[in-house]
Short mmCIF file of C-alpha atoms and ligand atoms in Angstrom, two decimals:
data_model
loop_
_atom_site.label_atom_id
_atom_site.label_comp_id
_atom_site.label_asym_id
_atom_site.label_seq_id
_atom_site.Cartn_x
_atom_site.Cartn_y
_atom_site.Cartn_z
CA MET A 1 0.00 0.00 0.00
CA LEU A 2 1.23 3.44 -0.93
CA ARG A 3 0.21 6.20 1.44
CA VAL A 4 0.84 9.95 1.40
CA ALA A 5 3.01 11.11 4.31
CA ALA A 6 2.99 14.82 3.46
CA VAL A 7 1.99 17.23 0.71
CA ALA A 8 4.05 20.36 0.08
CA PRO A 9 2.09 23.63 0.20
CA ASP A 10 1.42 25.20 -3.23
CA SER A 11 2.50 22.02 -4.98
CA ILE A 12 0.54 20.17 -7.67
CA GLY A 13 -0.33 17.60 -5.00
CA SER A 14 -1.95 20.22 -2.77
CA GLN A 15 -3.66 21.94 -5.72
CA ILE A 16 -5.47 18.76 -6.70
CA GLY A 17 -6.40 18.17 -3.07
CA LEU A 18 -4.19 15.27 -1.99
CA GLU A 19 -3.84 14.99 1.76
CA ARG A 20 -1.72 13.20 4.28
CA GLY A 21 -3.08 9.69 4.83
CA ASP A 22 -4.55 9.32 1.32
CA GLU A 23 -3.87 5.99 -0.33
CA LEU A 24 -2.47 6.17 -3.86
CA LEU A 25 -4.14 3.28 -5.69
CA SER A 26 -3.35 3.44 -9.40
CA ILE A 27 -2.12 5.56 -12.29
CA ASN A 28 -3.89 5.13 -15.63
CA GLY A 29 -5.42 1.97 -14.17
CA ARG A 30 -2.10 0.43 -13.22
CA GLU A 31 -1.78 -0.53 -9.57
CA LEU A 32 0.75 1.37 -7.48
CA VAL A 33 2.65 -1.11 -5.35
CA ASP A 34 5.47 1.01 -4.02
CA PHE A 35 7.51 4.17 -4.50
CA LEU A 36 9.07 2.86 -7.69
CA ASP A 37 5.67 2.64 -9.42
CA TRP A 38 4.90 6.14 -8.17
CA GLU A 39 8.16 7.60 -9.41
CA PHE A 40 8.03 5.96 -12.82
CA LEU A 41 4.32 6.06 -13.60
CA ALA A 42 3.81 9.60 -12.29
CA ALA A 43 6.68 10.85 -14.45
CA ASP A 44 4.30 11.46 -17.38
CA GLU A 45 3.02 14.97 -18.04
CA VAL A 46 -0.62 13.86 -18.00
CA PHE A 47 -2.10 10.92 -16.11
CA ARG A 48 -5.16 9.76 -14.23
CA LEU A 49 -4.63 9.09 -10.54
CA ASP A 50 -7.02 7.04 -8.39
CA THR A 51 -6.84 7.43 -4.64
CA ARG A 52 -8.76 6.66 -1.48
CA THR A 53 -8.99 9.04 1.45
CA ALA A 54 -8.29 7.97 5.02
CA ALA A 55 -12.09 7.92 5.51
CA GLY A 56 -12.44 5.46 2.61
CA ALA A 57 -13.77 7.78 -0.14
CA ALA A 58 -12.59 6.91 -3.65
CA ARG A 59 -11.29 9.87 -5.67
CA SER A 60 -9.93 10.28 -9.16
CA PHE A 61 -7.79 13.10 -10.59
CA GLU A 62 -6.60 14.11 -14.01
CA VAL A 63 -3.09 15.34 -13.27
CA GLU A 64 -1.22 17.64 -15.59
CA ARG A 65 2.25 18.88 -14.97
CA SER A 66 5.03 20.32 -17.03
CA ASP A 67 8.13 18.26 -17.38
CA GLY A 68 10.25 18.36 -14.26
CA VAL A 69 7.74 20.08 -11.94
CA PRO A 70 7.62 17.99 -8.77
CA LEU A 71 4.26 16.78 -7.51
CA GLY A 72 5.18 17.72 -3.93
CA VAL A 73 4.00 14.41 -2.50
CA ALA A 74 6.10 12.61 0.11
CA LEU A 75 5.30 8.95 0.66
CA GLU A 76 5.34 6.90 3.83
CA PRO A 77 8.55 4.83 4.05
CA PRO A 78 8.39 1.58 2.07
CA LYS A 79 8.10 -1.80 3.74
CA ILE A 80 11.65 -3.15 3.53
CA ARG A 81 12.21 -6.41 1.68
CA ARG A 82 13.79 -8.94 4.04
CA CYS A 83 16.64 -11.18 3.09
CA ASN A 84 16.56 -14.96 2.72
CA ASN A 85 20.16 -15.41 3.77
CA ARG A 86 21.87 -16.06 7.08
CA CYS A 87 25.46 -14.95 6.48
CA ASP A 88 27.76 -15.77 9.40
CA PHE A 89 29.06 -12.20 9.21
CA CYS A 90 25.65 -10.54 9.17
CA PHE A 91 25.79 -7.21 10.93
CA VAL A 92 22.35 -7.82 12.42
CA ASP A 93 23.75 -10.68 14.49
CA GLY A 94 26.52 -8.36 15.66
CA ASN A 95 24.12 -5.97 17.36
CA PRO A 96 24.05 -5.85 21.14
CA GLU A 97 20.90 -5.37 23.26
CA GLY A 98 19.42 -1.91 22.91
CA ALA A 99 20.39 -1.35 19.28
CA ARG A 100 18.20 0.98 17.24
CA LYS A 101 15.33 -1.11 15.87
CA THR A 102 16.15 -0.45 12.22
CA LEU A 103 19.59 -2.02 12.73
CA LEU A 104 17.86 -5.31 13.44
CA ILE A 105 16.34 -5.54 9.97
CA ARG A 106 18.02 -7.89 7.50
CA ASP A 107 17.24 -5.90 4.40
CA ASP A 108 17.98 -7.22 0.95
CA ASP A 109 16.01 -4.88 -1.22
CA TYR A 110 16.77 -4.24 -4.90
CA ARG A 111 14.65 -1.09 -4.74
CA LEU A 112 16.89 0.43 -2.04
CA SER A 113 19.89 -0.77 -3.99
CA PHE A 114 18.78 1.35 -6.92
CA ARG A 115 17.52 4.30 -4.90
CA TYR A 116 20.13 4.60 -2.13
CA GLY A 117 23.04 2.39 -3.17
CA ASN A 118 22.37 -0.24 -0.47
CA PHE A 119 24.01 -3.51 -1.44
CA ALA A 120 21.63 -6.38 -2.25
CA THR A 121 22.38 -10.02 -3.01
CA LEU A 122 19.49 -10.42 -5.52
CA SER A 123 18.88 -13.83 -3.92
CA ASN A 124 15.27 -13.04 -3.01
CA LEU A 125 13.98 -11.79 -6.37
CA LYS A 126 10.65 -13.03 -7.63
CA ASP A 127 9.74 -13.06 -11.33
CA LYS A 128 7.77 -9.84 -10.95
CA ASP A 129 10.82 -8.14 -9.36
CA VAL A 130 12.95 -9.17 -12.32
CA ARG A 131 10.33 -7.74 -14.68
CA ARG A 132 10.28 -4.45 -12.78
CA ILE A 133 14.05 -4.11 -12.73
CA LEU A 134 14.08 -4.54 -16.48
CA GLU A 135 11.00 -2.45 -17.23
CA TYR A 136 12.04 0.48 -15.06
CA ARG A 137 15.70 -0.03 -15.95
CA LEU A 138 16.83 0.16 -12.34
CA SER A 139 20.45 0.91 -13.01
CA PRO A 140 22.99 0.90 -11.57
CA LEU A 141 22.25 -1.74 -8.94
CA TYR A 142 24.63 -2.32 -6.04
CA VAL A 143 25.20 -6.05 -5.76
CA SER A 144 26.89 -8.13 -3.07
CA VAL A 145 28.62 -10.78 -5.14
CA HIS A 146 31.12 -12.09 -2.56
CA ALA A 147 32.03 -15.05 -4.82
CA THR A 148 31.05 -16.01 -8.34
CA ASP A 149 31.43 -19.71 -7.58
CA PRO A 150 27.80 -20.68 -6.85
CA GLU A 151 28.56 -23.17 -4.07
CA ILE A 152 30.95 -20.87 -2.25
CA ARG A 153 28.48 -18.02 -2.55
CA ARG A 154 25.70 -20.20 -1.14
CA ARG A 155 27.95 -21.12 1.75
CA LEU A 156 28.76 -17.46 2.40
CA LEU A 157 25.10 -16.50 2.29
CA ARG A 158 24.08 -19.65 4.20
CA ASN A 159 21.38 -20.05 1.62
CA GLY A 160 21.37 -23.30 -0.33
CA LYS A 161 18.74 -21.89 -2.68
CA ALA A 162 20.55 -18.70 -3.68
CA PRO A 163 20.47 -18.48 -7.46
CA GLU A 164 23.73 -18.31 -9.40
CA ILE A 165 24.89 -14.73 -9.58
CA LEU A 166 26.61 -14.78 -12.98
CA PRO A 167 23.54 -15.80 -15.01
CA GLN A 168 21.51 -13.25 -13.04
CA LEU A 169 23.95 -10.47 -13.84
CA ALA A 170 24.09 -11.57 -17.48
CA MET A 171 20.31 -11.48 -17.78
CA PHE A 172 20.08 -7.99 -16.29
CA ALA A 173 23.08 -6.78 -18.29
CA ALA A 174 21.32 -7.86 -21.47
CA GLY A 175 18.49 -5.54 -20.40
CA GLY A 176 20.85 -2.60 -20.03
CA ILE A 177 21.38 -2.77 -16.26
CA ARG A 178 24.77 -1.85 -14.84
CA PHE A 179 26.27 -2.89 -11.49
CA HIS A 180 28.53 -1.71 -8.75
CA THR A 181 29.58 -4.85 -6.94
CA GLN A 182 31.24 -5.75 -3.67
CA ILE A 183 33.16 -8.72 -2.38
CA VAL A 184 33.27 -9.05 1.39
CA ILE A 185 36.34 -11.09 2.20
CA VAL A 186 35.82 -13.93 4.65
CA PRO A 187 39.25 -15.45 5.27
CA GLY A 188 39.59 -19.04 4.20
CA VAL A 189 36.33 -18.95 2.22
CA ASN A 190 36.41 -16.44 -0.62
CA ASP A 191 39.95 -15.07 -0.59
CA GLY A 192 42.97 -16.51 -2.44
CA ALA A 193 42.05 -18.43 -5.61
CA VAL A 194 38.32 -17.76 -5.07
CA LEU A 195 38.91 -14.01 -5.12
CA GLU A 196 40.99 -14.42 -8.28
CA ARG A 197 38.20 -16.31 -9.97
CA SER A 198 35.52 -13.85 -8.85
CA LEU A 199 37.47 -10.90 -10.24
CA SER A 200 38.23 -12.77 -13.43
CA ASP A 201 34.53 -13.64 -13.92
CA LEU A 202 33.38 -10.10 -13.19
CA TYR A 203 36.03 -8.59 -15.42
CA ALA A 204 34.87 -10.83 -18.26
CA PHE A 205 31.49 -9.08 -18.09
CA GLY A 206 33.04 -5.94 -19.50
CA ALA A 207 31.18 -2.63 -19.27
CA PRO A 208 28.10 -3.74 -17.26
CA VAL A 209 30.19 -4.28 -14.12
CA LEU A 210 31.12 -0.71 -13.34
CA SER A 211 33.21 -1.33 -10.25
CA VAL A 212 34.16 -3.90 -7.63
CA SER A 213 35.04 -3.14 -4.04
CA VAL A 214 36.95 -5.62 -1.93
CA VAL A 215 36.12 -5.17 1.72
CA PRO A 216 37.31 -7.17 4.74
CA VAL A 217 34.50 -8.72 6.75
CA ALA A 218 33.32 -6.37 9.52
CA LEU A 219 32.60 -8.03 12.84
CA THR A 220 31.62 -6.84 16.26
CA ALA A 221 32.18 -8.33 19.71
CA HIS A 222 28.70 -9.86 19.33
CA SER A 223 29.19 -11.48 15.90
CA LYS A 224 29.35 -15.24 15.40
CA LEU A 225 33.06 -15.28 16.12
CA ASP A 226 33.09 -19.06 16.40
CA LEU A 227 32.18 -19.21 12.70
CA VAL A 228 33.94 -16.24 11.15
CA ARG A 229 36.98 -14.12 11.93
CA PRO A 230 38.53 -10.98 10.46
CA PRO A 231 41.46 -11.35 8.03
CA THR A 232 44.96 -11.23 9.48
CA ARG A 233 47.38 -8.60 8.23
CA GLU A 234 48.98 -11.15 5.91
CA GLU A 235 45.59 -12.18 4.49
CA ALA A 236 44.60 -8.55 3.98
CA LEU A 237 47.89 -7.92 2.21
CA ARG A 238 47.35 -10.93 -0.06
CA ALA A 239 43.86 -9.73 -0.97
CA LEU A 240 45.27 -6.27 -1.64
CA ARG A 241 47.92 -7.70 -3.95
CA THR A 242 45.18 -9.40 -5.95
CA VAL A 243 43.23 -6.14 -6.09
CA ARG A 244 46.30 -4.23 -7.25
CA LYS A 245 47.11 -6.79 -9.90
CA TRP A 246 43.62 -6.58 -11.43
CA ALA A 247 43.46 -2.83 -11.05
CA ALA A 248 46.76 -2.47 -12.93
CA ARG A 249 45.50 -4.74 -15.70
CA CYS A 250 42.25 -2.85 -15.96
CA ARG A 251 43.95 0.54 -15.95
CA GLY A 252 46.09 -0.63 -18.81
CA GLU A 253 43.17 -2.01 -20.82
CA ARG A 254 40.25 0.21 -19.82
CA ARG A 255 41.93 3.28 -18.37
CA GLU A 256 40.39 2.96 -14.92
CA GLY A 257 41.12 0.92 -11.83
CA TRP A 258 37.71 -0.84 -11.74
CA VAL A 259 38.54 -2.84 -8.60
CA TYR A 260 39.30 -1.03 -5.35
CA GLY A 261 40.29 -2.09 -1.85
CA SER A 262 38.31 -0.44 0.93
CA ASP A 263 40.10 1.87 3.36
CA GLU A 264 39.68 -0.83 5.98
CA LEU A 265 41.53 -3.33 3.80
CA TYR A 266 44.47 -0.94 3.39
CA MET A 267 44.55 -0.30 7.12
CA LEU A 268 44.43 -4.00 7.97
CA ALA A 269 47.22 -4.64 5.50
CA GLY A 270 49.24 -1.74 6.92
CA GLU A 271 49.54 -0.17 3.48
CA PRO A 272 49.18 3.52 2.52
CA PHE A 273 46.06 4.59 0.66
CA PRO A 274 46.33 5.18 -3.09
CA ALA A 275 46.28 8.76 -4.38
CA ALA A 276 42.83 10.36 -4.88
CA GLU A 277 43.10 10.02 -8.69
CA GLU A 278 43.35 6.26 -8.39
CA TYR A 279 39.79 6.05 -7.09
CA ASP A 280 38.42 7.19 -10.47
CA GLY A 281 35.69 9.47 -9.16
CA PHE A 282 35.08 7.66 -5.85
CA GLN A 283 32.28 5.44 -7.13
CA GLN A 284 32.06 3.44 -3.91
CA VAL A 285 33.01 6.03 -1.33
CA GLU A 286 29.80 5.27 0.62
CA ASN A 287 31.12 1.74 1.01
CA GLY A 288 34.29 2.98 2.70
CA VAL A 289 36.35 2.94 -0.49
CA GLY A 290 38.58 6.00 -0.66
CA ALA A 291 36.78 7.82 2.17
CA VAL A 292 39.97 9.40 3.52
CA ARG A 293 41.19 10.62 0.16
CA TYR A 294 37.70 11.89 -0.63
CA LEU A 295 37.63 13.92 2.56
CA GLN A 296 41.00 15.45 1.84
CA LYS A 297 39.92 16.31 -1.67
CA LEU A 298 36.77 18.06 -0.45
CA ILE A 299 38.69 20.09 2.10
CA ALA A 300 41.22 21.11 -0.50
CA ALA A 301 38.45 22.12 -2.92
CA ASP A 302 36.44 24.09 -0.34
CA ARG A 303 39.43 25.62 1.36
CA ARG A 304 38.55 29.16 0.40
CA GLU A 305 34.96 28.83 1.55
CA LEU A 306 35.79 27.58 5.01
CA GLY A 307 34.91 30.11 7.69
CA ALA A 308 38.45 31.40 8.18
CA GLY A 309 37.40 34.76 9.59
CA THR A 310 34.89 33.45 12.09
CA LEU A 311 36.87 30.42 13.19
CA ALA A 312 40.33 31.91 13.71
CA GLY A 313 41.57 31.21 17.22
CA GLN A 314 38.78 28.78 18.06
CA ARG A 315 39.34 25.40 19.65
CA ILE A 316 37.38 22.68 17.93
CA LEU A 317 36.96 19.14 19.12
CA VAL A 318 36.66 16.44 16.45
CA LEU A 319 35.18 13.12 17.55
CA THR A 320 35.66 10.12 15.29
CA GLY A 321 36.17 6.36 15.28
CA THR A 322 39.44 4.55 15.78
CA ALA A 323 39.73 3.83 12.04
CA MET A 324 39.94 7.50 11.12
CA GLY A 325 41.81 8.53 14.29
CA PRO A 326 45.35 7.88 13.05
CA LEU A 327 44.53 9.38 9.63
CA MET A 328 42.91 12.51 10.96
CA PRO A 329 46.10 14.56 11.54
CA GLU A 330 46.68 14.49 7.75
CA VAL A 331 43.19 15.88 7.22
CA LEU A 332 43.15 18.34 10.11
CA VAL A 333 46.39 20.04 9.23
CA SER A 334 44.86 21.39 6.03
CA LEU A 335 41.70 22.42 7.90
CA GLN A 336 43.82 24.24 10.46
CA GLU A 337 45.67 26.14 7.76
CA ALA A 338 42.43 27.05 6.00
CA THR A 339 40.47 28.25 9.03
CA GLY A 340 42.98 29.38 11.65
CA ALA A 341 41.14 27.27 14.21
CA ARG A 342 42.81 24.67 16.41
CA PHE A 343 41.44 21.19 15.86
CA GLU A 344 41.82 18.42 18.40
CA CYS A 345 40.86 14.94 17.37
CA VAL A 346 39.73 12.23 19.73
CA ALA A 347 39.34 8.70 18.37
CA LEU A 348 36.62 6.94 20.33
CA GLU A 349 36.55 3.23 20.95
CA ASN A 350 33.15 1.76 20.20
CA GLY A 351 31.65 0.82 23.56
CA PHE A 352 28.43 -0.42 21.99
CA PHE A 353 29.57 -2.92 19.37
CA GLY A 354 33.05 -3.51 20.77
CA ALA A 355 36.51 -2.25 19.90
CA SER A 356 36.66 -4.23 16.65
CA VAL A 357 34.13 -1.83 15.13
CA THR A 358 36.24 1.12 14.17
CA THR A 359 34.09 3.13 11.77
CA ALA A 360 32.88 6.53 12.98
CA GLY A 361 29.37 5.99 11.61
CA LEU A 362 28.72 3.18 14.08
CA LEU A 363 29.70 5.04 17.23
CA ALA A 364 26.86 5.14 19.73
CA GLY A 365 25.32 8.14 21.45
CA ALA A 366 26.74 6.87 24.74
CA ASP A 367 30.26 6.86 23.24
CA PHE A 368 29.92 10.55 22.41
CA GLN A 369 28.30 11.26 25.76
CA ARG A 370 31.30 9.82 27.59
CA ALA A 371 33.78 11.70 25.42
CA LEU A 372 31.98 15.01 25.85
CA ALA A 373 31.57 14.54 29.62
CA ALA A 374 35.34 14.09 29.92
CA ARG A 375 35.95 17.33 28.01
CA GLN A 376 33.54 19.83 29.44
CA GLU A 377 35.43 23.10 29.16
CA GLY A 378 37.54 25.10 26.77
CA TYR A 379 36.08 24.11 23.39
CA ASP A 380 34.15 26.40 21.10
CA LEU A 381 32.60 23.60 19.11
CA ALA A 382 32.55 19.81 18.77
CA LEU A 383 32.12 18.07 15.44
CA LEU A 384 30.53 14.62 15.33
CA PRO A 385 30.32 12.30 12.29
CA ALA A 386 26.97 12.89 10.60
CA GLU A 387 26.85 9.22 9.49
CA SER A 388 26.42 8.21 13.13
CA VAL A 389 22.76 9.30 13.20
CA ASN A 390 19.89 8.17 11.02
CA ASP A 391 17.46 10.45 9.19
CA ASP A 392 15.61 11.03 12.47
CA GLY A 393 18.79 12.16 14.22
CA VAL A 394 19.07 9.01 16.36
CA PHE A 395 22.29 7.13 17.17
CA VAL A 396 22.63 3.33 16.97
CA ASP A 397 21.80 2.99 20.68
CA ASP A 398 18.57 4.98 20.33
CA LEU A 399 19.93 8.15 21.93
CA SER A 400 18.96 11.22 19.94
CA PHE A 401 21.36 13.92 18.80
CA ALA A 402 18.96 16.47 20.28
CA ALA A 403 19.27 14.86 23.73
CA LEU A 404 23.06 14.74 23.45
CA GLU A 405 23.14 18.37 22.38
CA ALA A 406 20.87 19.49 25.23
CA ALA A 407 23.20 17.97 27.81
CA ALA A 408 26.48 19.11 26.20
CA ARG A 409 28.41 22.11 27.53
CA MET A 410 29.62 23.12 24.09
CA PRO A 411 27.86 23.53 20.75
CA LEU A 412 27.73 20.32 18.74
CA ARG A 413 27.51 19.98 15.01
CA LEU A 414 27.11 16.96 12.77
CA SER A 415 29.45 16.88 9.83
CA TYR A 416 30.13 14.59 6.88
CA HIS A 417 33.24 16.28 5.61
CA PHE A 418 33.99 19.37 7.75
CA THR A 419 33.31 21.82 4.98
CA ASP A 420 29.55 21.22 5.46
CA ALA A 421 29.80 22.20 9.13
CA LEU A 422 32.47 24.89 8.89
CA GLY A 423 31.92 26.36 5.47
CA ALA A 424 30.61 29.80 4.70
CA GLY A 425 27.02 28.49 4.71
CA ALA A 426 27.29 26.89 8.12
CA GLU A 427 26.22 28.80 11.18
CA ALA A 428 29.26 30.49 12.74
CA ALA A 429 30.59 28.79 15.81
CA ALA A 430 29.49 30.43 19.03
S1 LIG B 501 22.60 -10.73 2.99
FE1 LIG B 501 23.69 -11.62 4.71
S2 LIG B 501 24.69 -9.84 5.67
FE2 LIG B 501 23.07 -9.04 4.33
S3 LIG B 501 21.29 -8.84 5.68
FE3 LIG B 501 21.17 -10.86 4.69
S4 LIG B 501 22.13 -12.24 6.18
FE4 LIG B 501 22.73 -10.18 6.72
#
């Protein structure tokens, strides 16, 4: 069911009389199942829309809109498609008590893969899903491949019925769909010769496989550690060598790296990150691939816009995870030069998931609370990673940013890449 969550004032939606709570039933007689139908079928300039009000009254509208004018209708969030797999490394199993409810959902949703770049395994597709992907040309899709060998992939997914990924990709590729793919490395299962074969198979696809990221398995203190373990430094280094070998071949033949190790893989291997240019436009930065170089690039680009005048002489606390902690000085030195402020970075250990979880985006509200309580005085501002809260401003442990802010003795700001929080557009620090 597709229901209206909000209608923007003065929009086409409000002009025709749509209201919050209305059900959107069909367009030109075709049933609306979810947001994809809405986005694609309502893209026409003229269409007939059938709805039902919250009180149950059926209504019908002839909608006209010029190309590109938004309808101003926000939908209620979609019901997430659940996954059929039971991967040993599933992050859901790694959650402790008290985790935010949405972290407990095993989502495997091709629609979110297309819309938001969430990785999906495509192992739960029904025939009608396949038809929709092809009809709406949902491209690119973000696909968790892990291994192209069907038996090894089934073992990784703990799903004996998972369809073979290569024929699936081939079928979608024939329909014009492109893919960003990822391989999560589980030592002893899909590294070594299996990784070689997976990269070889994906490379053979040519243009439809846009990129591959190779990411070490991420585990928490609560994961199934009796079944899966993180790669050792030597294993990470071996995987990285394979990545580099294929990237060099691809750069020679296709003039781009195509396969990229995640930042975490470089850190585990104890190797320096490649230069920013080697990430070829940072296609998988959201997946932790080239995040550090991306940050440095943004700071360098926005240097002139950073609030130099207003920030000079200020003392700014930067809270991050232990992964970024050692890399932060490289980033902060350019910020310091650009703004005249003094930045002090504190790398927080994750008290919620355990020390093995090093990414800033998974720090809990309580982790920040502790860090701020220990540093009450002397700071003009504290910057927290914006990825650590969801769209409602809530941390993984259900604490809200608003509550943290209310109790803090210094102004707090969420920031993705510093320039968003410190740039000319950002509110000047108090
Ligand atoms: S595909 Fe695996 S890791 Fe992803 S949600 Fe399902 S069980 Fe968890």
